[in-house]
Amino acid sequence: RADGGKRMIARRDFLIGGACVAALGIAEALRPRTLLTLMARQPLTNLVPVRLGVWTMGEGGDIVVPKVPGSLSDKLYADTLTRLYINNQTGEQVMLLIACGRAQSDILQLHRPESCYPAIGLPIMFRRDDDIALGRAGGAIPAVALTAGAGNRIEDIVYWTRLGEYLPRSAADQRRDRLKTAMDGIVSDGVLIRASTLRMDPEGGPLHDRLNAFLVAFVSAIPTAKRPGFIGTGLAKGLA
């Protein structure tokens, strides 16, 4: 019986050891090995033109948001750009925000407006999937249209995210696509592009279509070789 007990213990230890080795092998297989960077290694302020069709950057230039070392935004993003653009024909104003992360890991994930707007006291009042058509050959960007606000402050928003070659529309899609890239042994960069405008008439309809037109002008103004960083290689080729 003593010998039988020893054999059972040895067998159990062998199985546990085998499971540990298998888990280590899986972890090693899933460990990303290749860095995929689509965004050009230049400051965003140099990549985005000051004129986007009928839209021109406001006289104040880039809006500088001070970075706090160790803060969430400091950890999330390698580079950010915030600009106010004015329509030369109508005087409309649109705020453009671009945030770029060089490696979207478990900790460094793109921060979606559905989370950050409520965090500053502006709950999401409306949300829908939104496809930004780039023309017959250019396809469409899978984006999200939102309206956030409280009291008389109503803000319409359209945004999209790129994670490697994926364009995830939701946080769940983003987690799925990040897992796919990890299983392929890739750590990819990512970017969030957001356009927003304050609605002067809170009772009026949302301005998402106007924001879409602005974003089409934005993509069209980006130099062809730089577009993959903003919309992925596939859409960039189609648009070219």
PDB file of N, CA and C in Angstrom, residues 22-122:
ATOM      1  N   ALA A  22       2.815  22.799 -19.833  1.00  0.00           N
ATOM      2  CA  ALA A  22       1.898  23.135 -20.929  1.00  0.00           C
ATOM      3  C   ALA A  22       1.465  24.589 -20.833  1.00  0.00           C
ATOM      4  N   ALA A  23       1.133  25.043 -19.606  1.00  0.00           N
ATOM      5  CA  ALA A  23       0.716  26.436 -19.420  1.00  0.00           C
ATOM      6  C   ALA A  23       1.845  27.382 -19.792  1.00  0.00           C
ATOM      7  N   LEU A  24       3.074  27.009 -19.422  1.00  0.00           N
ATOM      8  CA  LEU A  24       4.220  27.838 -19.763  1.00  0.00           C
ATOM      9  C   LEU A  24       4.406  27.894 -21.268  1.00  0.00           C
ATOM     10  N   GLY A  25       4.184  26.753 -21.923  1.00  0.00           N
ATOM     11  CA  GLY A  25       4.311  26.712 -23.376  1.00  0.00           C
ATOM     12  C   GLY A  25       3.275  27.586 -24.054  1.00  0.00           C
ATOM     13  N   ILE A  26       2.024  27.545 -23.544  1.00  0.00           N
ATOM     14  CA  ILE A  26       0.964  28.376 -24.115  1.00  0.00           C
ATOM     15  C   ILE A  26       1.280  29.841 -23.906  1.00  0.00           C
ATOM     16  N   ALA A  27       1.712  30.185 -22.673  1.00  0.00           N
ATOM     17  CA  ALA A  27       2.049  31.576 -22.376  1.00  0.00           C
ATOM     18  C   ALA A  27       3.173  32.068 -23.280  1.00  0.00           C
ATOM     19  N   GLU A  28       4.155  31.199 -23.502  1.00  0.00           N
ATOM     20  CA  GLU A  28       5.271  31.569 -24.366  1.00  0.00           C
ATOM     21  C   GLU A  28       4.812  31.752 -25.800  1.00  0.00           C
ATOM     22  N   ALA A  29       3.886  30.870 -26.231  1.00  0.00           N
ATOM     23  CA  ALA A  29       3.372  30.972 -27.596  1.00  0.00           C
ATOM     24  C   ALA A  29       2.583  32.252 -27.800  1.00  0.00           C
ATOM     25  N   LEU A  30       1.889  32.708 -26.721  1.00  0.00           N
ATOM     26  CA  LEU A  30       1.070  33.909 -26.829  1.00  0.00           C
ATOM     27  C   LEU A  30       1.867  35.181 -26.558  1.00  0.00           C
ATOM     28  N   ARG A  31       3.112  35.043 -26.141  1.00  0.00           N
ATOM     29  CA  ARG A  31       3.883  36.238 -25.823  1.00  0.00           C
ATOM     30  C   ARG A  31       4.199  37.003 -27.103  1.00  0.00           C
ATOM     31  N   PRO A  32       3.727  38.266 -27.196  1.00  0.00           N
ATOM     32  CA  PRO A  32       3.976  39.042 -28.407  1.00  0.00           C
ATOM     33  C   PRO A  32       5.461  39.227 -28.666  1.00  0.00           C
ATOM     34  N   ARG A  33       5.829  39.114 -29.938  1.00  0.00           N
ATOM     35  CA  ARG A  33       7.241  39.211 -30.314  1.00  0.00           C
ATOM     36  C   ARG A  33       7.521  40.317 -31.328  1.00  0.00           C
ATOM     37  N   THR A  34       6.486  40.764 -32.045  1.00  0.00           N
ATOM     38  CA  THR A  34       6.677  41.717 -33.119  1.00  0.00           C
ATOM     39  C   THR A  34       5.896  42.986 -32.833  1.00  0.00           C
ATOM     40  N   LEU A  35       6.512  44.143 -33.023  1.00  0.00           N
ATOM     41  CA  LEU A  35       5.839  45.422 -32.841  1.00  0.00           C
ATOM     42  C   LEU A  35       5.346  45.922 -34.192  1.00  0.00           C
ATOM     43  N   LEU A  36       4.033  46.126 -34.301  1.00  0.00           N
ATOM     44  CA  LEU A  36       3.420  46.638 -35.525  1.00  0.00           C
ATOM     45  C   LEU A  36       3.086  48.109 -35.306  1.00  0.00           C
ATOM     46  N   THR A  37       3.770  48.988 -36.031  1.00  0.00           N
ATOM     47  CA  THR A  37       3.552  50.424 -35.896  1.00  0.00           C
ATOM     48  C   THR A  37       3.138  50.996 -37.245  1.00  0.00           C
ATOM     49  N   LEU A  38       1.892  51.435 -37.353  1.00  0.00           N
ATOM     50  CA  LEU A  38       1.392  52.028 -38.591  1.00  0.00           C
ATOM     51  C   LEU A  38       1.512  53.551 -38.579  1.00  0.00           C
ATOM     52  N   MET A  39       1.456  54.136 -37.389  1.00  0.00           N
ATOM     53  CA  MET A  39       1.549  55.595 -37.305  1.00  0.00           C
ATOM     54  C   MET A  39       2.986  56.034 -37.564  1.00  0.00           C
ATOM     55  N   ALA A  40       3.138  56.998 -38.447  1.00  0.00           N
ATOM     56  CA  ALA A  40       4.476  57.518 -38.756  1.00  0.00           C
ATOM     57  C   ALA A  40       5.117  58.064 -37.487  1.00  0.00           C
ATOM     58  N   ARG A  41       6.406  57.836 -37.350  1.00  0.00           N
ATOM     59  CA  ARG A  41       7.111  58.284 -36.147  1.00  0.00           C
ATOM     60  C   ARG A  41       7.472  59.760 -36.272  1.00  0.00           C
ATOM     61  N   GLN A  42       6.437  60.555 -36.286  1.00  0.00           N
ATOM     62  CA  GLN A  42       6.560  62.001 -36.279  1.00  0.00           C
ATOM     63  C   GLN A  42       5.527  62.538 -35.300  1.00  0.00           C
ATOM     64  N   PRO A  43       5.728  63.718 -34.757  1.00  0.00           N
ATOM     65  CA  PRO A  43       4.701  64.304 -33.892  1.00  0.00           C
ATOM     66  C   PRO A  43       3.389  64.466 -34.659  1.00  0.00           C
ATOM     67  N   LEU A  44       2.283  64.217 -33.986  1.00  0.00           N
ATOM     68  CA  LEU A  44       0.986  64.354 -34.634  1.00  0.00           C
ATOM     69  C   LEU A  44       0.784  65.757 -35.201  1.00  0.00           C
ATOM     70  N   THR A  45       1.331  66.741 -34.533  1.00  0.00           N
ATOM     71  CA  THR A  45       1.157  68.112 -35.009  1.00  0.00           C
ATOM     72  C   THR A  45       1.779  68.320 -36.385  1.00  0.00           C
ATOM     73  N   ASN A  46       2.772  67.480 -36.739  1.00  0.00           N
ATOM     74  CA  ASN A  46       3.382  67.565 -38.068  1.00  0.00           C
ATOM     75  C   ASN A  46       2.638  66.729 -39.102  1.00  0.00           C
ATOM     76  N   LEU A  47       1.851  65.760 -38.647  1.00  0.00           N
ATOM     77  CA  LEU A  47       1.156  64.852 -39.562  1.00  0.00           C
ATOM     78  C   LEU A  47      -0.202  65.382 -40.007  1.00  0.00           C
ATOM     79  N   VAL A  48      -0.838  66.198 -39.173  1.00  0.00           N
ATOM     80  CA  VAL A  48      -2.196  66.662 -39.461  1.00  0.00           C
ATOM     81  C   VAL A  48      -2.144  68.084 -40.007  1.00  0.00           C
ATOM     82  N   PRO A  49      -2.605  68.317 -41.245  1.00  0.00           N
ATOM     83  CA  PRO A  49      -2.552  69.654 -41.838  1.00  0.00           C
ATOM     84  C   PRO A  49      -3.403  70.670 -41.062  1.00  0.00           C
ATOM     85  N   VAL A  50      -3.014  71.925 -41.156  1.00  0.00           N
ATOM     86  CA  VAL A  50      -3.787  72.982 -40.503  1.00  0.00           C
ATOM     87  C   VAL A  50      -5.030  73.329 -41.317  1.00  0.00           C
ATOM     88  N   ARG A  51      -5.046  72.935 -42.584  1.00  0.00           N
ATOM     89  CA  ARG A  51      -6.216  73.163 -43.434  1.00  0.00           C
ATOM     90  C   ARG A  51      -6.770  71.825 -43.887  1.00  0.00           C
ATOM     91  N   LEU A  52      -8.065  71.617 -43.664  1.00  0.00           N
ATOM     92  CA  LEU A  52      -8.749  70.393 -44.063  1.00  0.00           C
ATOM     93  C   LEU A  52      -9.922  70.774 -44.948  1.00  0.00           C
ATOM     94  N   GLY A  53      -9.679  70.900 -46.240  1.00  0.00           N
ATOM     95  CA  GLY A  53     -10.750  71.351 -47.125  1.00  0.00           C
ATOM     96  C   GLY A  53     -11.167  72.761 -46.753  1.00  0.00           C
ATOM     97  N   VAL A  54     -12.461  72.943 -46.403  1.00  0.00           N
ATOM     98  CA  VAL A  54     -12.971  74.276 -46.050  1.00  0.00           C
ATOM     99  C   VAL A  54     -12.736  74.592 -44.569  1.00  0.00           C
ATOM    100  N   TRP A  55     -12.047  73.692 -43.872  1.00  0.00           N
ATOM    101  CA  TRP A  55     -11.801  73.883 -42.449  1.00  0.00           C
ATOM    102  C   TRP A  55     -10.362  74.348 -42.221  1.00  0.00           C
ATOM    103  N   THR A  56     -10.193  75.331 -41.346  1.00  0.00           N
ATOM    104  CA  THR A  56      -8.874  75.849 -41.033  1.00  0.00           C
ATOM    105  C   THR A  56      -8.677  75.877 -39.514  1.00  0.00           C
ATOM    106  N   MET A  57      -7.482  75.545 -39.076  1.00  0.00           N
ATOM    107  CA  MET A  57      -7.186  75.557 -37.657  1.00  0.00           C
ATOM    108  C   MET A  57      -7.346  76.967 -37.084  1.00  0.00           C
ATOM    109  N   GLY A  58      -7.917  77.058 -35.894  1.00  0.00           N
ATOM    110  CA  GLY A  58      -8.091  78.346 -35.237  1.00  0.00           C
ATOM    111  C   GLY A  58      -6.772  79.053 -35.000  1.00  0.00           C
ATOM    112  N   GLU A  59      -6.840  80.359 -34.813  1.00  0.00           N
ATOM    113  CA  GLU A  59      -5.636  81.177 -34.716  1.00  0.00           C
ATOM    114  C   GLU A  59      -4.759  80.793 -33.524  1.00  0.00           C
ATOM    115  N   GLY A  60      -5.334  80.204 -32.510  1.00  0.00           N
ATOM    116  CA  GLY A  60      -4.548  79.858 -31.330  1.00  0.00           C
ATOM    117  C   GLY A  60      -3.609  78.689 -31.516  1.00  0.00           C
ATOM    118  N   GLY A  61      -3.719  77.980 -32.655  1.00  0.00           N
ATOM    119  CA  GLY A  61      -2.869  76.814 -32.893  1.00  0.00           C
ATOM    120  C   GLY A  61      -3.305  75.620 -32.067  1.00  0.00           C
ATOM    121  N   ASP A  62      -2.394  74.675 -31.878  1.00  0.00           N
ATOM    122  CA  ASP A  62      -2.710  73.481 -31.095  1.00  0.00           C
ATOM    123  C   ASP A  62      -3.058  73.862 -29.662  1.00  0.00           C
ATOM    124  N   ILE A  63      -4.050  73.173 -29.128  1.00  0.00           N
ATOM    125  CA  ILE A  63      -4.417  73.368 -27.733  1.00  0.00           C
ATOM    126  C   ILE A  63      -3.539  72.442 -26.900  1.00  0.00           C
ATOM    127  N   VAL A  64      -2.711  73.019 -26.081  1.00  0.00           N
ATOM    128  CA  VAL A  64      -1.753  72.241 -25.300  1.00  0.00           C
ATOM    129  C   VAL A  64      -2.396  71.854 -23.977  1.00  0.00           C
ATOM    130  N   VAL A  65      -2.504  70.546 -23.747  1.00  0.00           N
ATOM    131  CA  VAL A  65      -3.019  70.025 -22.486  1.00  0.00           C
ATOM    132  C   VAL A  65      -1.825  69.502 -21.696  1.00  0.00           C
ATOM    133  N   PRO A  66      -1.486  70.133 -20.588  1.00  0.00           N
ATOM    134  CA  PRO A  66      -0.296  69.695 -19.834  1.00  0.00           C
ATOM    135  C   PRO A  66      -0.410  68.241 -19.408  1.00  0.00           C
ATOM    136  N   LYS A  67       0.702  67.508 -19.563  1.00  0.00           N
ATOM    137  CA  LYS A  67       0.748  66.116 -19.124  1.00  0.00           C
ATOM    138  C   LYS A  67       1.227  66.043 -17.684  1.00  0.00           C
ATOM    139  N   VAL A  68       0.543  65.234 -16.905  1.00  0.00           N
ATOM    140  CA  VAL A  68       0.945  65.012 -15.523  1.00  0.00           C
ATOM    141  C   VAL A  68       1.689  63.683 -15.464  1.00  0.00           C
ATOM    142  N   PRO A  69       2.974  63.670 -15.142  1.00  0.00           N
ATOM    143  CA  PRO A  69       3.734  62.419 -15.092  1.00  0.00           C
ATOM    144  C   PRO A  69       3.056  61.394 -14.179  1.00  0.00           C
ATOM    145  N   GLY A  70       2.891  60.169 -14.720  1.00  0.00           N
ATOM    146  CA  GLY A  70       2.279  59.105 -13.948  1.00  0.00           C
ATOM    147  C   GLY A  70       0.770  59.074 -14.028  1.00  0.00           C
ATOM    148  N   SER A  71       0.149  60.085 -14.668  1.00  0.00           N
ATOM    149  CA  SER A  71      -1.303  60.112 -14.793  1.00  0.00           C
ATOM    150  C   SER A  71      -1.756  59.085 -15.821  1.00  0.00           C
ATOM    151  N   LEU A  72      -3.085  58.848 -15.865  1.00  0.00           N
ATOM    152  CA  LEU A  72      -3.627  57.863 -16.800  1.00  0.00           C
ATOM    153  C   LEU A  72      -3.311  58.242 -18.243  1.00  0.00           C
ATOM    154  N   SER A  73      -3.534  59.511 -18.610  1.00  0.00           N
ATOM    155  CA  SER A  73      -3.272  59.918 -19.987  1.00  0.00           C
ATOM    156  C   SER A  73      -1.791  59.815 -20.326  1.00  0.00           C
ATOM    157  N   ASP A  74      -0.933  60.077 -19.344  1.00  0.00           N
ATOM    158  CA  ASP A  74       0.511  59.967 -19.569  1.00  0.00           C
ATOM    159  C   ASP A  74       0.898  58.519 -19.842  1.00  0.00           C
ATOM    160  N   LYS A  75       0.235  57.569 -19.148  1.00  0.00           N
ATOM    161  CA  LYS A  75       0.524  56.154 -19.348  1.00  0.00           C
ATOM    162  C   LYS A  75      -0.098  55.625 -20.639  1.00  0.00           C
ATOM    163  N   LEU A  76      -1.266  56.164 -21.005  1.00  0.00           N
ATOM    164  CA  LEU A  76      -1.999  55.624 -22.151  1.00  0.00           C
ATOM    165  C   LEU A  76      -1.405  56.055 -23.485  1.00  0.00           C
ATOM    166  N   TYR A  77      -0.992  57.316 -23.594  1.00  0.00           N
ATOM    167  CA  TYR A  77      -0.720  57.875 -24.904  1.00  0.00           C
ATOM    168  C   TYR A  77       0.714  58.353 -25.058  1.00  0.00           C
ATOM    169  N   ALA A  78       1.292  58.015 -26.223  1.00  0.00           N
ATOM    170  CA  ALA A  78       2.632  58.495 -26.542  1.00  0.00           C
ATOM    171  C   ALA A  78       2.572  59.915 -27.087  1.00  0.00           C
ATOM    172  N   ASP A  79       1.445  60.262 -27.739  1.00  0.00           N
ATOM    173  CA  ASP A  79       1.314  61.593 -28.335  1.00  0.00           C
ATOM    174  C   ASP A  79      -0.169  61.934 -28.444  1.00  0.00           C
ATOM    175  N   THR A  80      -0.491  63.190 -28.247  1.00  0.00           N
ATOM    176  CA  THR A  80      -1.872  63.651 -28.404  1.00  0.00           C
ATOM    177  C   THR A  80      -1.869  64.968 -29.171  1.00  0.00           C
ATOM    178  N   LEU A  81      -2.974  65.215 -29.848  1.00  0.00           N
ATOM    179  CA  LEU A  81      -3.169  66.474 -30.561  1.00  0.00           C
ATOM    180  C   LEU A  81      -4.596  66.938 -30.324  1.00  0.00           C
ATOM    181  N   THR A  82      -4.749  68.212 -29.967  1.00  0.00           N
ATOM    182  CA  THR A  82      -6.073  68.799 -29.792  1.00  0.00           C
ATOM    183  C   THR A  82      -6.102  70.124 -30.539  1.00  0.00           C
ATOM    184  N   ARG A  83      -7.051  70.253 -31.468  1.00  0.00           N
ATOM    185  CA  ARG A  83      -7.156  71.469 -32.268  1.00  0.00           C
ATOM    186  C   ARG A  83      -8.614  71.880 -32.436  1.00  0.00           C
ATOM    187  N   LEU A  84      -8.807  73.177 -32.588  1.00  0.00           N
ATOM    188  CA  LEU A  84     -10.099  73.719 -32.967  1.00  0.00           C
ATOM    189  C   LEU A  84     -10.035  74.094 -34.441  1.00  0.00           C
ATOM    190  N   TYR A  85     -10.975  73.582 -35.228  1.00  0.00           N
ATOM    191  CA  TYR A  85     -11.062  73.921 -36.651  1.00  0.00           C
ATOM    192  C   TYR A  85     -12.333  74.733 -36.891  1.00  0.00           C
ATOM    193  N   ILE A  86     -12.220  75.698 -37.798  1.00  0.00           N
ATOM    194  CA  ILE A  86     -13.341  76.591 -38.110  1.00  0.00           C
ATOM    195  C   ILE A  86     -13.670  76.467 -39.598  1.00  0.00           C
ATOM    196  N   ASN A  87     -14.961  76.316 -39.890  1.00  0.00           N
ATOM    197  CA  ASN A  87     -15.422  76.244 -41.275  1.00  0.00           C
ATOM    198  C   ASN A  87     -15.368  77.639 -41.885  1.00  0.00           C
ATOM    199  N   ASN A  88     -14.588  77.805 -42.968  1.00  0.00           N
ATOM    200  CA  ASN A  88     -14.409  79.118 -43.577  1.00  0.00           C
ATOM    201  C   ASN A  88     -15.686  79.681 -44.169  1.00  0.00           C
ATOM    202  N   GLN A  89     -16.655  78.802 -44.467  1.00  0.00           N
ATOM    203  CA  GLN A  89     -17.885  79.244 -45.114  1.00  0.00           C
ATOM    204  C   GLN A  89     -19.012  79.525 -44.131  1.00  0.00           C
ATOM    205  N   THR A  90     -19.091  78.709 -43.070  1.00  0.00           N
ATOM    206  CA  THR A  90     -20.224  78.823 -42.150  1.00  0.00           C
ATOM    207  C   THR A  90     -19.841  79.334 -40.764  1.00  0.00           C
ATOM    208  N   GLY A  91     -18.559  79.292 -40.437  1.00  0.00           N
ATOM    209  CA  GLY A  91     -18.130  79.692 -39.104  1.00  0.00           C
ATOM    210  C   GLY A  91     -18.287  78.611 -38.051  1.00  0.00           C
ATOM    211  N   GLU A  92     -18.779  77.426 -38.453  1.00  0.00           N
ATOM    212  CA  GLU A  92     -18.925  76.326 -37.495  1.00  0.00           C
ATOM    213  C   GLU A  92     -17.561  75.938 -36.918  1.00  0.00           C
ATOM    214  N   GLN A  93     -17.589  75.452 -35.696  1.00  0.00           N
ATOM    215  CA  GLN A  93     -16.365  75.052 -35.021  1.00  0.00           C
ATOM    216  C   GLN A  93     -16.427  73.573 -34.632  1.00  0.00           C
ATOM    217  N   VAL A  94     -15.315  72.875 -34.849  1.00  0.00           N
ATOM    218  CA  VAL A  94     -15.206  71.460 -34.498  1.00  0.00           C
ATOM    219  C   VAL A  94     -13.899  71.263 -33.749  1.00  0.00           C
ATOM    220  N   MET A  95     -13.992  70.536 -32.659  1.00  0.00           N
ATOM    221  CA  MET A  95     -12.794  70.179 -31.898  1.00  0.00           C
ATOM    222  C   MET A  95     -12.305  68.808 -32.368  1.00  0.00           C
ATOM    223  N   LEU A  96     -11.047  68.732 -32.743  1.00  0.00           N
ATOM    224  CA  LEU A  96     -10.435  67.477 -33.161  1.00  0.00           C
ATOM    225  C   LEU A  96      -9.461  67.028 -32.080  1.00  0.00           C
ATOM    226  N   LEU A  97      -9.613  65.791 -31.644  1.00  0.00           N
ATOM    227  CA  LEU A  97      -8.670  65.207 -30.687  1.00  0.00           C
ATOM    228  C   LEU A  97      -8.146  63.900 -31.255  1.00  0.00           C
ATOM    229  N   ILE A  98      -6.832  63.736 -31.234  1.00  0.00           N
ATOM    230  CA  ILE A  98      -6.192  62.500 -31.667  1.00  0.00           C
ATOM    231  C   ILE A  98      -5.257  62.058 -30.556  1.00  0.00           C
ATOM    232  N   ALA A  99      -5.369  60.802 -30.159  1.00  0.00           N
ATOM    233  CA  ALA A  99      -4.501  60.248 -29.117  1.00  0.00           C
ATOM    234  C   ALA A  99      -3.882  58.969 -29.656  1.00  0.00           C
ATOM    235  N   CYS A 100      -2.566  58.896 -29.589  1.00  0.00           N
ATOM    236  CA  CYS A 100      -1.833  57.761 -30.163  1.00  0.00           C
ATOM    237  C   CYS A 100      -1.060  57.036 -29.068  1.00  0.00           C
ATOM    238  N   GLY A 101      -1.216  55.705 -29.018  1.00  0.00           N
ATOM    239  CA  GLY A 101      -0.443  54.873 -28.108  1.00  0.00           C
ATOM    240  C   GLY A 101       0.453  53.956 -28.917  1.00  0.00           C
ATOM    241  N   ARG A 102       1.699  53.842 -28.520  1.00  0.00           N
ATOM    242  CA  ARG A 102       2.651  53.053 -29.307  1.00  0.00           C
ATOM    243  C   ARG A 102       2.493  51.559 -29.098  1.00  0.00           C
ATOM    244  N   ALA A 103       2.006  51.123 -27.930  1.00  0.00           N
ATOM    245  CA  ALA A 103       1.852  49.687 -27.660  1.00  0.00           C
ATOM    246  C   ALA A 103       0.613  49.491 -26.807  1.00  0.00           C
ATOM    247  N   GLN A 104      -0.439  48.931 -27.417  1.00  0.00           N
ATOM    248  CA  GLN A 104      -1.713  48.745 -26.720  1.00  0.00           C
ATOM    249  C   GLN A 104      -1.727  47.402 -26.000  1.00  0.00           C
ATOM    250  N   SER A 105      -1.190  47.364 -24.777  1.00  0.00           N
ATOM    251  CA  SER A 105      -1.137  46.141 -23.977  1.00  0.00           C
ATOM    252  C   SER A 105      -2.357  46.069 -23.070  1.00  0.00           C
ATOM    253  N   ASP A 106      -2.343  45.126 -22.114  1.00  0.00           N
ATOM    254  CA  ASP A 106      -3.456  45.004 -21.185  1.00  0.00           C
ATOM    255  C   ASP A 106      -3.695  46.306 -20.436  1.00  0.00           C
ATOM    256  N   ILE A 107      -2.616  46.989 -20.041  1.00  0.00           N
ATOM    257  CA  ILE A 107      -2.750  48.201 -19.250  1.00  0.00           C
ATOM    258  C   ILE A 107      -2.988  49.411 -20.150  1.00  0.00           C
ATOM    259  N   LEU A 108      -2.264  49.475 -21.257  1.00  0.00           N
ATOM    260  CA  LEU A 108      -2.343  50.639 -22.132  1.00  0.00           C
ATOM    261  C   LEU A 108      -3.390  50.423 -23.209  1.00  0.00           C
ATOM    262  N   GLN A 109      -4.658  50.684 -22.882  1.00  0.00           N
ATOM    263  CA  GLN A 109      -5.732  50.533 -23.840  1.00  0.00           C
ATOM    264  C   GLN A 109      -6.307  51.905 -24.163  1.00  0.00           C
ATOM    265  N   LEU A 110      -6.728  52.053 -25.417  1.00  0.00           N
ATOM    266  CA  LEU A 110      -7.313  53.318 -25.828  1.00  0.00           C
ATOM    267  C   LEU A 110      -8.517  53.645 -24.960  1.00  0.00           C
ATOM    268  N   HIS A 111      -8.616  54.896 -24.553  1.00  0.00           N
ATOM    269  CA  HIS A 111      -9.654  55.326 -23.618  1.00  0.00           C
ATOM    270  C   HIS A 111     -10.837  55.876 -24.404  1.00  0.00           C
ATOM    271  N   ARG A 112     -11.972  55.184 -24.366  1.00  0.00           N
ATOM    272  CA  ARG A 112     -13.118  55.540 -25.192  1.00  0.00           C
ATOM    273  C   ARG A 112     -13.982  56.635 -24.556  1.00  0.00           C
ATOM    274  N   PRO A 113     -14.600  57.499 -25.403  1.00  0.00           N
ATOM    275  CA  PRO A 113     -15.445  58.580 -24.880  1.00  0.00           C
ATOM    276  C   PRO A 113     -16.606  58.080 -24.016  1.00  0.00           C
ATOM    277  N   GLU A 114     -17.096  56.862 -24.279  1.00  0.00           N
ATOM    278  CA  GLU A 114     -18.181  56.330 -23.446  1.00  0.00           C
ATOM    279  C   GLU A 114     -17.782  56.245 -21.975  1.00  0.00           C
ATOM    280  N   SER A 115     -16.476  56.177 -21.733  1.00  0.00           N
ATOM    281  CA  SER A 115     -15.984  56.131 -20.356  1.00  0.00           C
ATOM    282  C   SER A 115     -15.567  57.497 -19.846  1.00  0.00           C
ATOM    283  N   CYS A 116     -14.863  58.271 -20.689  1.00  0.00           N
ATOM    284  CA  CYS A 116     -14.271  59.509 -20.176  1.00  0.00           C
ATOM    285  C   CYS A 116     -15.286  60.638 -20.036  1.00  0.00           C
ATOM    286  N   TYR A 117     -16.317  60.695 -20.897  1.00  0.00           N
ATOM    287  CA  TYR A 117     -17.299  61.773 -20.771  1.00  0.00           C
ATOM    288  C   TYR A 117     -18.111  61.656 -19.476  1.00  0.00           C
ATOM    289  N   PRO A 118     -18.683  60.496 -19.150  1.00  0.00           N
ATOM    290  CA  PRO A 118     -19.383  60.387 -17.857  1.00  0.00           C
ATOM    291  C   PRO A 118     -18.469  60.675 -16.673  1.00  0.00           C
ATOM    292  N   ALA A 119     -17.179  60.377 -16.818  1.00  0.00           N
ATOM    293  CA  ALA A 119     -16.241  60.596 -15.714  1.00  0.00           C
ATOM    294  C   ALA A 119     -16.076  62.075 -15.391  1.00  0.00           C
ATOM    295  N   ILE A 120     -16.362  62.967 -16.363  1.00  0.00           N
ATOM    296  CA  ILE A 120     -16.257  64.407 -16.110  1.00  0.00           C
ATOM    297  C   ILE A 120     -17.638  65.048 -15.966  1.00  0.00           C
ATOM    298  N   GLY A 121     -18.646  64.212 -15.721  1.00  0.00           N
ATOM    299  CA  GLY A 121     -19.977  64.733 -15.444  1.00  0.00           C
ATOM    300  C   GLY A 121     -20.858  64.963 -16.648  1.00  0.00           C
ATOM    301  N   LEU A 122     -20.502  64.376 -17.813  1.00  0.00           N
ATOM    302  CA  LEU A 122     -21.312  64.509 -19.023  1.00  0.00           C
ATOM    303  C   LEU A 122     -21.785  63.121 -19.449  1.00  0.00           C
TER     304      LEU A 122
END
